[in-house]
CSV table of C-alpha atoms and ligand atoms in Angstrom, one decimal:
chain,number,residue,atom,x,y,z
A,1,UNK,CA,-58.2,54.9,43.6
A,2,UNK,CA,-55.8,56.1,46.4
A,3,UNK,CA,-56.8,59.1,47.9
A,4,UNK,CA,-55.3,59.5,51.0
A,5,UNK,CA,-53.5,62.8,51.0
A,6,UNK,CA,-56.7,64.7,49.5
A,7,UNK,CA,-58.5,63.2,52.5
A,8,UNK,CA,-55.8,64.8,54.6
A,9,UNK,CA,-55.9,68.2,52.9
A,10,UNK,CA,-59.8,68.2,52.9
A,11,UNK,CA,-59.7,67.1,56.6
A,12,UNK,CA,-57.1,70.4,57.5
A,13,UNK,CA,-59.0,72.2,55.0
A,14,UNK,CA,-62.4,72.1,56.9
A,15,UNK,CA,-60.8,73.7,60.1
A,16,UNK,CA,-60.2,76.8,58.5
A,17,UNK,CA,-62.4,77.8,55.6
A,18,UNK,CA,-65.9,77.3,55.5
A,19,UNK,CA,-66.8,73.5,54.0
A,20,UNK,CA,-63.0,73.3,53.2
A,21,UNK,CA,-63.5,75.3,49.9
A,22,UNK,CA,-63.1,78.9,48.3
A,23,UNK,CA,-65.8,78.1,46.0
A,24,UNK,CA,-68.8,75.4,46.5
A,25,UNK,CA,-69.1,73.3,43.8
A,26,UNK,CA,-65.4,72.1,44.5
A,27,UNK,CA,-66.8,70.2,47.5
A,28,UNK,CA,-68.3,67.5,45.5
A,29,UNK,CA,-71.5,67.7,47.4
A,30,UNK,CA,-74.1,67.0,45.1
A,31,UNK,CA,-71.9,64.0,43.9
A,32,UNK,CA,-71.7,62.5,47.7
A,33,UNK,CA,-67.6,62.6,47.5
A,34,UNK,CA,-65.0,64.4,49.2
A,35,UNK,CA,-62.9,66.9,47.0
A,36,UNK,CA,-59.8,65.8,45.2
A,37,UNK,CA,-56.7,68.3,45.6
A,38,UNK,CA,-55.0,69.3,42.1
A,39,UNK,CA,-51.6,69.4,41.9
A,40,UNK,CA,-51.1,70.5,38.7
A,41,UNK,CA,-52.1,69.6,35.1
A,42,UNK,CA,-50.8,69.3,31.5
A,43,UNK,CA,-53.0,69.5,28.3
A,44,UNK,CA,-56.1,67.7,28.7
A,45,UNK,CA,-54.9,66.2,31.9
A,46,UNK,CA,-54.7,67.1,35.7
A,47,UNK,CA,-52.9,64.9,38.4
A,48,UNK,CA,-54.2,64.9,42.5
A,49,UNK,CA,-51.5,65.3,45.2
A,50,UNK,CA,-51.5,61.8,45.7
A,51,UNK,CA,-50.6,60.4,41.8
A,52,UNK,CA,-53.6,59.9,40.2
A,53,UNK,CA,-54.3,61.1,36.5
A,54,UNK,CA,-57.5,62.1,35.0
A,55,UNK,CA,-59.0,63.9,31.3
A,56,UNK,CA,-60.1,66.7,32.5
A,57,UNK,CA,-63.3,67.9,31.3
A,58,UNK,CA,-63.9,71.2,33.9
A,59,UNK,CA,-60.8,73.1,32.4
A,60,UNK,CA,-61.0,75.3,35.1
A,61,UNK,CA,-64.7,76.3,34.7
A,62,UNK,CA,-64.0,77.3,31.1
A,63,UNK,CA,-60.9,79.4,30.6
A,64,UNK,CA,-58.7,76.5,30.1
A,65,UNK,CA,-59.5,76.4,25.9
A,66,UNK,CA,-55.8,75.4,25.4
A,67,UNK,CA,-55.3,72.9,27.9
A,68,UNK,CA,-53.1,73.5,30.9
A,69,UNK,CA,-49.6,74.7,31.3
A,70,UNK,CA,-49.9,76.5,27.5
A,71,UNK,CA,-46.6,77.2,27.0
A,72,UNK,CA,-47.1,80.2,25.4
A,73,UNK,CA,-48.9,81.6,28.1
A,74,UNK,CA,-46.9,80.1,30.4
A,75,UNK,CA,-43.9,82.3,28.9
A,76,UNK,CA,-46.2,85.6,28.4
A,77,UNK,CA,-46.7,85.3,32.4
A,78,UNK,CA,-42.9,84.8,33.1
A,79,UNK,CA,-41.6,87.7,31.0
A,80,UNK,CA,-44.0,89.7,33.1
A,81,UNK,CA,-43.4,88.9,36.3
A,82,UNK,CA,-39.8,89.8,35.8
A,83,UNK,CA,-40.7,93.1,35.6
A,84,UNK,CA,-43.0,93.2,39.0
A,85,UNK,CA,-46.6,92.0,39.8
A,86,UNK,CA,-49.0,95.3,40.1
A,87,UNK,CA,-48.5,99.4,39.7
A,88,UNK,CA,-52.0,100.6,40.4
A,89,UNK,CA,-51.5,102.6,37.4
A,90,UNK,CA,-52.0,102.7,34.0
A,91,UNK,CA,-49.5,99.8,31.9
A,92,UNK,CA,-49.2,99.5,28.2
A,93,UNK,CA,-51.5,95.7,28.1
A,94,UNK,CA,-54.5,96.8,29.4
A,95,UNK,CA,-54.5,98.8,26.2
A,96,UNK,CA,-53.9,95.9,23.9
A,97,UNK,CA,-55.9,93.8,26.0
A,98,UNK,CA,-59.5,97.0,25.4
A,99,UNK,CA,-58.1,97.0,21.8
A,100,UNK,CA,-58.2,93.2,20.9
A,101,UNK,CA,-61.7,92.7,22.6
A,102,UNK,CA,-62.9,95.4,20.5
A,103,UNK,CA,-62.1,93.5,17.6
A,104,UNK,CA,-63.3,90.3,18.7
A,105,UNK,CA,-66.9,92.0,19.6
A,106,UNK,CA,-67.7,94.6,17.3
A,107,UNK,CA,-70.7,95.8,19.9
A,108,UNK,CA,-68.4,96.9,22.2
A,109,UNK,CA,-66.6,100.0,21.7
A,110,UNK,CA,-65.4,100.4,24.6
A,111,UNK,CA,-64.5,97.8,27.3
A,112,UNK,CA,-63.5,98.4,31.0
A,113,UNK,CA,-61.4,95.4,33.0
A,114,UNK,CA,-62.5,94.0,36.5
A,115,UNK,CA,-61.1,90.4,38.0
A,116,UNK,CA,-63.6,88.4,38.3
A,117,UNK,CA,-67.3,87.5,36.2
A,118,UNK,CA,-69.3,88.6,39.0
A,119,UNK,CA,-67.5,92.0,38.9
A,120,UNK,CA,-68.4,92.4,35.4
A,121,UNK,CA,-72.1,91.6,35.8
A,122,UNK,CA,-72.8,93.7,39.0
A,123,UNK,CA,-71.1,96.4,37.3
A,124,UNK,CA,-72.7,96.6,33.9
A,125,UNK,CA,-76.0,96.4,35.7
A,126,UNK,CA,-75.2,99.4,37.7
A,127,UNK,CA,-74.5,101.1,34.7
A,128,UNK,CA,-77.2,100.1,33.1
A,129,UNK,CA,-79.6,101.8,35.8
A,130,UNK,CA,-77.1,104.5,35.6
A,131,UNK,CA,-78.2,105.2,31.7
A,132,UNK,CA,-81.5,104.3,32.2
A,133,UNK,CA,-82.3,105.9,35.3
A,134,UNK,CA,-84.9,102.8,35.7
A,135,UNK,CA,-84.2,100.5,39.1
A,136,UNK,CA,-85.3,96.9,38.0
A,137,UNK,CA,-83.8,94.1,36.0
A,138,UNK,CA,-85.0,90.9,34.6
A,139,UNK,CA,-82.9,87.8,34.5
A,140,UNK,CA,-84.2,84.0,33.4
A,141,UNK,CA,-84.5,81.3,35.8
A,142,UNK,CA,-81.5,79.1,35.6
A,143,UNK,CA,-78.7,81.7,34.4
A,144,UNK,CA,-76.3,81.8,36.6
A,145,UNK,CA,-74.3,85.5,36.8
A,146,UNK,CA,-72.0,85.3,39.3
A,147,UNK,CA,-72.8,85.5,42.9
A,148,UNK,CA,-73.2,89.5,43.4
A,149,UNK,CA,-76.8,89.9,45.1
A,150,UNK,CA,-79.0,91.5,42.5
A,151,UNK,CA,-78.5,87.9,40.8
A,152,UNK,CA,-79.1,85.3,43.5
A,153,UNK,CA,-83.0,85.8,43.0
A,154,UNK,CA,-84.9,82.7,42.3
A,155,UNK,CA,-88.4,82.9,40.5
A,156,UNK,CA,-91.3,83.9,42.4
A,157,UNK,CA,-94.2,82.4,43.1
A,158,UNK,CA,-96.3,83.1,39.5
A,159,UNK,CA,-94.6,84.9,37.0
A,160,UNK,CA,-96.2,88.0,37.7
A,161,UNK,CA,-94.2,88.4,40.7
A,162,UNK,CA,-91.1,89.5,41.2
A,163,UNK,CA,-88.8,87.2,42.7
A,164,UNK,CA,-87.2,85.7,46.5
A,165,UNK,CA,-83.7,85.8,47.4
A,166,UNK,CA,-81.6,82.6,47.1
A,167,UNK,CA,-79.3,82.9,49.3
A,168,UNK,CA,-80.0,84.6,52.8
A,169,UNK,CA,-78.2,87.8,53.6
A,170,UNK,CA,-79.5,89.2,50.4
A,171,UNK,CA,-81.9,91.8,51.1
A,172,UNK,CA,-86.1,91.9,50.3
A,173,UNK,CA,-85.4,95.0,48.9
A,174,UNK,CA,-83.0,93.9,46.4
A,175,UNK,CA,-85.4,90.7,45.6
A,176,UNK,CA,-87.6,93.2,45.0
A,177,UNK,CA,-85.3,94.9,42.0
A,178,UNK,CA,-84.8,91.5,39.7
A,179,UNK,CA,-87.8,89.9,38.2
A,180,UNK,CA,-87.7,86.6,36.9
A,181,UNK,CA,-88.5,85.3,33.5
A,182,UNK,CA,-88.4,81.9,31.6
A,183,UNK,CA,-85.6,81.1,29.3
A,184,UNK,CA,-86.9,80.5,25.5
A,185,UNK,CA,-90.0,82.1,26.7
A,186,UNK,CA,-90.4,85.4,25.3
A,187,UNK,CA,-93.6,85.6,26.5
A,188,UNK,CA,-92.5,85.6,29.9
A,189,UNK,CA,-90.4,88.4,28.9
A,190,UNK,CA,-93.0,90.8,27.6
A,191,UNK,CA,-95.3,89.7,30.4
A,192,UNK,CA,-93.1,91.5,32.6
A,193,UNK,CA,-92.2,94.7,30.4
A,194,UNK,CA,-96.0,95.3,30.4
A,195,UNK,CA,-96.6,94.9,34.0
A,196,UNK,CA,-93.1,97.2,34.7
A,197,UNK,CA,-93.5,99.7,32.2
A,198,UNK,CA,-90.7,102.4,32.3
A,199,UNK,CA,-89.3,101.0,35.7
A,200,UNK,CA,-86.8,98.0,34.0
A,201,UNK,CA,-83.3,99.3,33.3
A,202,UNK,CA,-82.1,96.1,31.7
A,203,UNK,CA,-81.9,92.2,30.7
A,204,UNK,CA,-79.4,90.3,31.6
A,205,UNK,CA,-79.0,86.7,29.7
A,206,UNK,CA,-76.7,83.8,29.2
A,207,UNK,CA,-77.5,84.0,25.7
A,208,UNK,CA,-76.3,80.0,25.0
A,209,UNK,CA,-77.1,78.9,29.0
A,210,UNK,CA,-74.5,77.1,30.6
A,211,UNK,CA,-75.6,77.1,34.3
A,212,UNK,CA,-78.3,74.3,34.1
A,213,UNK,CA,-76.1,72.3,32.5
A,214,UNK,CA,-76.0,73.3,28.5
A,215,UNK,CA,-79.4,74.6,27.5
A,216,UNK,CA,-79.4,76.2,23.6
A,217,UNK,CA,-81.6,79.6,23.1
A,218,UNK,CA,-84.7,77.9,20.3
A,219,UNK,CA,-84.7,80.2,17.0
A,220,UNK,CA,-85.5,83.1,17.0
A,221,UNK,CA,-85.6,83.7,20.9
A,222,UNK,CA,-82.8,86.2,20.8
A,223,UNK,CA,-83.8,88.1,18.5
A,224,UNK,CA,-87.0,88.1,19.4
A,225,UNK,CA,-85.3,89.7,22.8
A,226,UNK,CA,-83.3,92.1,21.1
A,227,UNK,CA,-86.8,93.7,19.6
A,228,UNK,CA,-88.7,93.6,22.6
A,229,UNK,CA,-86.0,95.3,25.0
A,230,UNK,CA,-84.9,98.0,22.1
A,231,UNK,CA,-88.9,98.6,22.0
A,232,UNK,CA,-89.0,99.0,25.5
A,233,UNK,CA,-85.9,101.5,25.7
A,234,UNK,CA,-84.6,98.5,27.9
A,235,UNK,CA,-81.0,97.4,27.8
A,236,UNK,CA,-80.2,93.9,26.8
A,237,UNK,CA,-76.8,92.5,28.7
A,238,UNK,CA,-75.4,89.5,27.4
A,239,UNK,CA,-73.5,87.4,30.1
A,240,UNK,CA,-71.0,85.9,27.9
A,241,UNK,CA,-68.9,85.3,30.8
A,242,UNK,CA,-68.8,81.5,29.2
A,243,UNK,CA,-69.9,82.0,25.8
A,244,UNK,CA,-67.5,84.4,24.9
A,245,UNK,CA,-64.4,83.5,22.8
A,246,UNK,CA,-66.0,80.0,23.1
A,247,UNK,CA,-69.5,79.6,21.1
A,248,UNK,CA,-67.6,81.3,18.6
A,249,UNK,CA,-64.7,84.0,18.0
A,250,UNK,CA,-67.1,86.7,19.0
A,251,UNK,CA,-69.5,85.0,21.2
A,252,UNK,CA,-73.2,83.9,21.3
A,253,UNK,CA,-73.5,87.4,19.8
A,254,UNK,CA,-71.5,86.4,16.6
A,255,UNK,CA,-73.0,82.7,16.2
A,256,UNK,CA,-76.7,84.1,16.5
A,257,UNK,CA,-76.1,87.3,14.9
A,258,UNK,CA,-77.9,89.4,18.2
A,259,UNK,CA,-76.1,92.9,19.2
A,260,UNK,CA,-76.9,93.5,22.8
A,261,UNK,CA,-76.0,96.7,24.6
A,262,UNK,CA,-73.6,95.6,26.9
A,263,UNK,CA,-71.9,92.3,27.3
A,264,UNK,CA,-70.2,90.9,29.6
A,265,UNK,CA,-66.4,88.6,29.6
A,266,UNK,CA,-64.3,86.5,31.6
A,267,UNK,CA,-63.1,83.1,32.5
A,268,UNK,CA,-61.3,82.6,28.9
A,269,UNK,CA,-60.0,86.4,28.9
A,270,UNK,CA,-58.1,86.1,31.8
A,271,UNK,CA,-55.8,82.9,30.3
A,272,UNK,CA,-56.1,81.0,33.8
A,273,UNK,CA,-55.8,84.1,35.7
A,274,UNK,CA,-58.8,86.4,37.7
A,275,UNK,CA,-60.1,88.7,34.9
A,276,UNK,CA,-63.7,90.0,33.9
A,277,UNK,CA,-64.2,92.9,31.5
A,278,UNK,CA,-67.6,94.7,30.5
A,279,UNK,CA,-68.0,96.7,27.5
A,280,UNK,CA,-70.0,98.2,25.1
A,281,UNK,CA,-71.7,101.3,23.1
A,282,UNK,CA,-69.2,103.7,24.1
A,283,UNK,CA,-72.1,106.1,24.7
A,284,UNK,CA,-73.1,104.2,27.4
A,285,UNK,CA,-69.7,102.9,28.8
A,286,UNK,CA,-68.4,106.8,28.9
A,287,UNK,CA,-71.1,107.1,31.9
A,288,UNK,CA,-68.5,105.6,34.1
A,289,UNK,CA,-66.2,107.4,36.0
A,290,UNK,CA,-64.0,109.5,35.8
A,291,UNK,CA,-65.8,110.8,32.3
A,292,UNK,CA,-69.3,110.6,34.2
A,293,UNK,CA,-71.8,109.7,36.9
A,294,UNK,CA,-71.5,105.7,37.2
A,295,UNK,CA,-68.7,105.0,39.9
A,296,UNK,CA,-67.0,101.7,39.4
A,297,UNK,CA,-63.4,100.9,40.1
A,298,UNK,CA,-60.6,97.8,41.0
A,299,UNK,CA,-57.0,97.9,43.2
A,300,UNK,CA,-55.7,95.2,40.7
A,301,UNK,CA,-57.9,95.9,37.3
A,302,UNK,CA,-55.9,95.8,34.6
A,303,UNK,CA,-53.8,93.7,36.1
A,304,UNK,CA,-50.5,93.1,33.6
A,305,UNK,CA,-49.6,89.1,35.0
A,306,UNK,CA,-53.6,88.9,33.9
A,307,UNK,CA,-53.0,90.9,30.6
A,308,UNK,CA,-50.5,89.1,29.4
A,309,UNK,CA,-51.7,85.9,30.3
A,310,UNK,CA,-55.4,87.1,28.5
A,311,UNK,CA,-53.2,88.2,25.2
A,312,UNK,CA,-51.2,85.2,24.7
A,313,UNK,CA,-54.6,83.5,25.0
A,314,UNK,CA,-56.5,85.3,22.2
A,315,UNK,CA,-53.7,85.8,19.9
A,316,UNK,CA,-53.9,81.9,19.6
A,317,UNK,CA,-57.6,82.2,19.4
A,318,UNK,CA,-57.3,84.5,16.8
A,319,UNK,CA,-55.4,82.1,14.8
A,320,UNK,CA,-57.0,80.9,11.9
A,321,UNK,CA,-58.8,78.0,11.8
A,322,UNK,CA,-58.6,78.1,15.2
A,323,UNK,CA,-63.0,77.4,16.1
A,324,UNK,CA,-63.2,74.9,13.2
A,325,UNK,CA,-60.6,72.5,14.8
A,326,UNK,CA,-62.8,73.0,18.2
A,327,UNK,CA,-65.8,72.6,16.1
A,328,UNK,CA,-64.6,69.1,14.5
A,329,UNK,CA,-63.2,68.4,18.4
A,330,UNK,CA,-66.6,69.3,19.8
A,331,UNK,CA,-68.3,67.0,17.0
A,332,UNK,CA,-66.2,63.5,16.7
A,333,UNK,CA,-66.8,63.9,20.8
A,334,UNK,CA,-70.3,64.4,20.4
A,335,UNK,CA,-70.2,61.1,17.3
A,336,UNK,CA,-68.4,59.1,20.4
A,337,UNK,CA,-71.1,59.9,23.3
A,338,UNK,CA,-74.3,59.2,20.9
A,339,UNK,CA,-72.5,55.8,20.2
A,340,UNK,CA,-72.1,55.1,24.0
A,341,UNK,CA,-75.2,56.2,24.6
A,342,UNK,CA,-77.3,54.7,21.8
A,343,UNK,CA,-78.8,51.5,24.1
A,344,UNK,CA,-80.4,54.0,26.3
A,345,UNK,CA,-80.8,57.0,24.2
A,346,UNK,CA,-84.4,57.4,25.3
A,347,UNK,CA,-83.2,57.5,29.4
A,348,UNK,CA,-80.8,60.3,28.9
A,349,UNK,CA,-80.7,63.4,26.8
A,350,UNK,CA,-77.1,65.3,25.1
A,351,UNK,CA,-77.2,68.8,24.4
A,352,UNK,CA,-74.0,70.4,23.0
A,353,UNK,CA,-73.1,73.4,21.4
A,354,UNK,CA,-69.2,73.3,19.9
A,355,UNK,CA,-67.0,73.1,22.5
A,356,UNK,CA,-69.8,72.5,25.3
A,357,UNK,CA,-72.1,69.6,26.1
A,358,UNK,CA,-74.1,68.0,28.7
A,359,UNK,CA,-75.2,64.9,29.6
A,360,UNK,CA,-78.4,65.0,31.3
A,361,UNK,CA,-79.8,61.6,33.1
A,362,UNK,CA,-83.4,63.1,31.9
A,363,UNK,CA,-85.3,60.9,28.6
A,364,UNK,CA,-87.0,63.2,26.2
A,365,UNK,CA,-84.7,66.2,25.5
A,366,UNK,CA,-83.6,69.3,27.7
A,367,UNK,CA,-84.5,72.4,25.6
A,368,UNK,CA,-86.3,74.3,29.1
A,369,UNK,CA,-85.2,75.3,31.9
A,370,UNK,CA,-87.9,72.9,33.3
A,371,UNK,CA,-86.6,70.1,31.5
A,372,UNK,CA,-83.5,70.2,33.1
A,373,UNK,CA,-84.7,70.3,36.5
A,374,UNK,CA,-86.3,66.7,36.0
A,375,UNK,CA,-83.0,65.4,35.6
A,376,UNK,CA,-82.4,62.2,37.7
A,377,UNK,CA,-79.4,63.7,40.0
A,378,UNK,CA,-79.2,60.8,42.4
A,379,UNK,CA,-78.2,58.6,39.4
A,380,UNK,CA,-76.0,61.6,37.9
A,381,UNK,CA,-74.1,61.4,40.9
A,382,UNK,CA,-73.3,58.0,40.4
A,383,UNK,CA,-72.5,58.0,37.1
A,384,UNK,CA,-69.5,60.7,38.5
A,385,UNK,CA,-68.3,58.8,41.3
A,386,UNK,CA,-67.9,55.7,38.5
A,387,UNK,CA,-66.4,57.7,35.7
A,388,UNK,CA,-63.9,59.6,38.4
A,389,UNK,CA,-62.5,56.1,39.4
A,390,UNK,CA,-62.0,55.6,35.7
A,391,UNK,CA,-59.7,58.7,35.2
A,392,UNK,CA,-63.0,60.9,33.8
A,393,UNK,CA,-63.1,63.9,35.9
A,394,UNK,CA,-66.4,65.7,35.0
A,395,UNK,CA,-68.4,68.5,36.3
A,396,UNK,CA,-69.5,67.4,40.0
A,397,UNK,CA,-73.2,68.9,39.2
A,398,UNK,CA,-75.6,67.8,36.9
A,399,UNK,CA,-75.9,71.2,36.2
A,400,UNK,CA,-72.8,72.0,34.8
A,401,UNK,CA,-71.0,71.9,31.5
A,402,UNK,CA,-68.4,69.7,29.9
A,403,UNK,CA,-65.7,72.0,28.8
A,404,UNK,CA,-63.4,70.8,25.8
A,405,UNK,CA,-60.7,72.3,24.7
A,406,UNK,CA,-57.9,71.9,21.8
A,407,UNK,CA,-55.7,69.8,24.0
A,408,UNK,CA,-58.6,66.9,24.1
A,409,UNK,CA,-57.7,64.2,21.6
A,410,UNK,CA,-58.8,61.3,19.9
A,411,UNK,CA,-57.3,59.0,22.4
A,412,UNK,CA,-59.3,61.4,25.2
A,413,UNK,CA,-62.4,61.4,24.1
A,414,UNK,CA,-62.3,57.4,23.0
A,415,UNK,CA,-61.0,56.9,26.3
A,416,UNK,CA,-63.9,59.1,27.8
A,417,UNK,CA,-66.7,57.2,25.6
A,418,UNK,CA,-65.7,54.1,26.5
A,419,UNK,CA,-65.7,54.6,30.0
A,420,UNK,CA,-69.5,56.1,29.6
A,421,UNK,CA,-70.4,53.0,27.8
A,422,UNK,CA,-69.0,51.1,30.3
A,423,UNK,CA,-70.8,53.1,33.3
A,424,UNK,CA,-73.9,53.2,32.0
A,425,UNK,CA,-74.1,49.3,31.6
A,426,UNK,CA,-73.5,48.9,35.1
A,427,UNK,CA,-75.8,51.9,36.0
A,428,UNK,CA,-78.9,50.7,33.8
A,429,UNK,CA,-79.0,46.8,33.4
B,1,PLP,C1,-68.7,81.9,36.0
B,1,PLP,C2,-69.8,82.8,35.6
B,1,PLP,C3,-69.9,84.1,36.2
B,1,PLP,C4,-69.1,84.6,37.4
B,1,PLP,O1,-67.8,84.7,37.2
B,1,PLP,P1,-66.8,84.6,38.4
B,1,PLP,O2,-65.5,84.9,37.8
B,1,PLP,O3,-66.9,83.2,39.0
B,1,PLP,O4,-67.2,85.7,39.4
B,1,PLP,C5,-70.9,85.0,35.6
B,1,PLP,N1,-71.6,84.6,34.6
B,1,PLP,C6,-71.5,83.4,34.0
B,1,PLP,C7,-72.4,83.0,32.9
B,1,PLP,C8,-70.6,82.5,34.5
B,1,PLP,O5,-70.6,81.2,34.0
């Protein structure tokens, strides 16, 4: 594998922006590899600037549900940008855009836009002390919800206590603010309510987690959530940032039949472009400004390039039949992998949920948090570096999901399962 002009772009690259990336899971660190420089993609495919082809299985984090270069889209973005980029003022798409995710999550009634995930997140949680009047939140270990610093809190030592920052520059006082609980442990949930009472404004969940790798909520958990925090007079955020217009038409919400009070979009909603939106009761979103108290605003929100390019997505996803084909996609991929895999079944454990899966070098199953953590990375890592030479490119974390997408095929995922099969002979005999 030639990758010489990647080499040279990383090389530049590490002059002038910090570890040569915008964002640092790019730099192929926890695989032990330099980066690999896109230079554009097709489908299920992306090419490097120096030639070299691979099945794509990050589809840009997620949004990428139709492949790349979706020609539809493609066309939605042109006709826009014939008419200019930005107006900082109020455009006819941002309309459509509230209107059709609305319909797609019947819990939210009202919807605001924002460009990015972490935008959405920091905002609804703002708002949710804002209707509360309460200062503290509770997230779950593992759930990743963008990188605003009420979320990069890492569990304390015993549950009891709230949690430490994760990254430095984020205040004690704001560790302070967001507990820590354990995902598919309700206990852990209630635990904190009691020891908290009338001082948490909200919880904020990946309700299907995607930020360990693919970890599924166990039955019942969700609900079991939704009664606790509506006891409590405690909002419950889902961060469907991934799950949305993915796990089903309507989200996690829709496949596990959970209404939360606020939920929060974007990766898929922005078509390939930077989007985010938040919504919700609209008794609760009409605390935001200008109507009320909750400030929260955006230069570029509503953005029409991103507008169209988010409409031309859902209308497609709207089509019928449109999740079963990603269902049977997300299934005959999953019949492939458990055939490559069957010789070592009991080293390695698959977890997928339609159009996501992981593959986690961990025997036993991955249904905790916990579980996940056990995972052998050193041997995930070369597993990646093995599959990348064979034209796989997947996640660059064990802790990240496979993203599929309509423009996979049979030939793809063959392609893909034979190279796994192939791999993990080399890795395990
Ligand atoms: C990606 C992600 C975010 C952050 O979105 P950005 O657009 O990267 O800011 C938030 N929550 C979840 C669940 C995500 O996967």
């Amino acid at each position: 594998m030639n990758t010489k002009l990647s080499e040279a772009l990383f090389e530049q690259a590490n002059r002038y922006i910090p570890g040569g990336v915008n964002s640092p899971v790019r730099a192929f660190r926890s695989v032990g590899m330099n980066p690999l420089f896109i230079d554009h993609g097709k489908g299920s495919h992306i090419f490097d600037v120096d030639g070299n082809e691979y099945i794509d299985f990050i589809s840009s984090w997620g949004p990428l549900i139709l492949g790349h270069a979706n020609p539809t889209i493609q066309t939605a973005i042109q006709a826009e940008v014939e008419k200019g980029t930005s107006y900082g003022a109020c455009n006819a798409l941002e309309v459509e855009m509230a209107k059709a995710i609305c319909s797609f999550f019947p819990s939210t009634e009202k919807v605001r836009m924002v460009n990015s995930g972490t935008e959405a997140t920091m905002s609804a949680i703002r708002l949710a002390r804002g209707y509360t009047g309460r200062s503290r939140i509770i997230k779950f270990d593992g759930c990743y919800h963008g990188h605003a610093d009420s979320f990069l809190i890492n569990a304390g030592s015993g549950l009891a206590t709230y949690g430490a920052s994760g990254s430095a520059g984020v205040t004690e006082h704001t560790a302070h603010d967001t507990l820590v609980a354990v995902y598919n442990d309700i206990n852990s949930v209630r635990n904190l309510l009691d020891l908290y009472p009338q001082e948490i404004a909200a919880v904020i969940i990946e309700p299907i987690m995607g930020n360990m790798g693919l970890i599924l909520p166990k039955n019942g958990f969700l609900q079991e959530l939704r009664e606790l925090t509506r006891e409590r007079g405690v909002l419950l955020i889902f961060d469907e940032v991934i799950s949305g217009f993915r796990a089903a038409k309507g989200g996690a919400q829709e496949l596990y039949g959970v209404c939360p009070d606020l939920t929060c979009l974007g990766k898929i909603i922005g078509g390939g472009l930077p989007v985010g939106a938040f919504g919700g009761r609209a008794e609760i979103m009409d605390l935001l400004s200008p109507l009320g108290p909750v400030y929260q605003a955006g230069t570029l929100s509503g953005n029409p390039l991103a507008m169209a390019a988010g409409l031309a997505m859902l209308k497609q996803l709207a089509e019928e039949g449109f999740y079963d084909k990603l269902e049977e996609i997300g299934a005959e991929f999953e019949r492939l992998v458990r055939e490559a895999i069957a010789p070592y079944k009991n080293l390695l454990s698959f977890n997928r949920c339609g159009s996501l899966c992981t593959l986690f070098f961990k025997s036993g199953g991955v249904k905790m948090n916990e579980d996940a953590k056990l995972s052998d990375t050193g041997l995930y890592a070369r597993y990646f570096r093995m599959m990348i030479e064979r034209g796989i490119y997947l996640p660059p974390s064990q802790f990240e999901c496979m993203f599929l997408g309509v423009a996979h095929n049979t030939e793809d995922l063959q392609r893909t399962s034979k190279a796994m099969r192939e791999v993990l002979d080399i890795l395990f005999t």
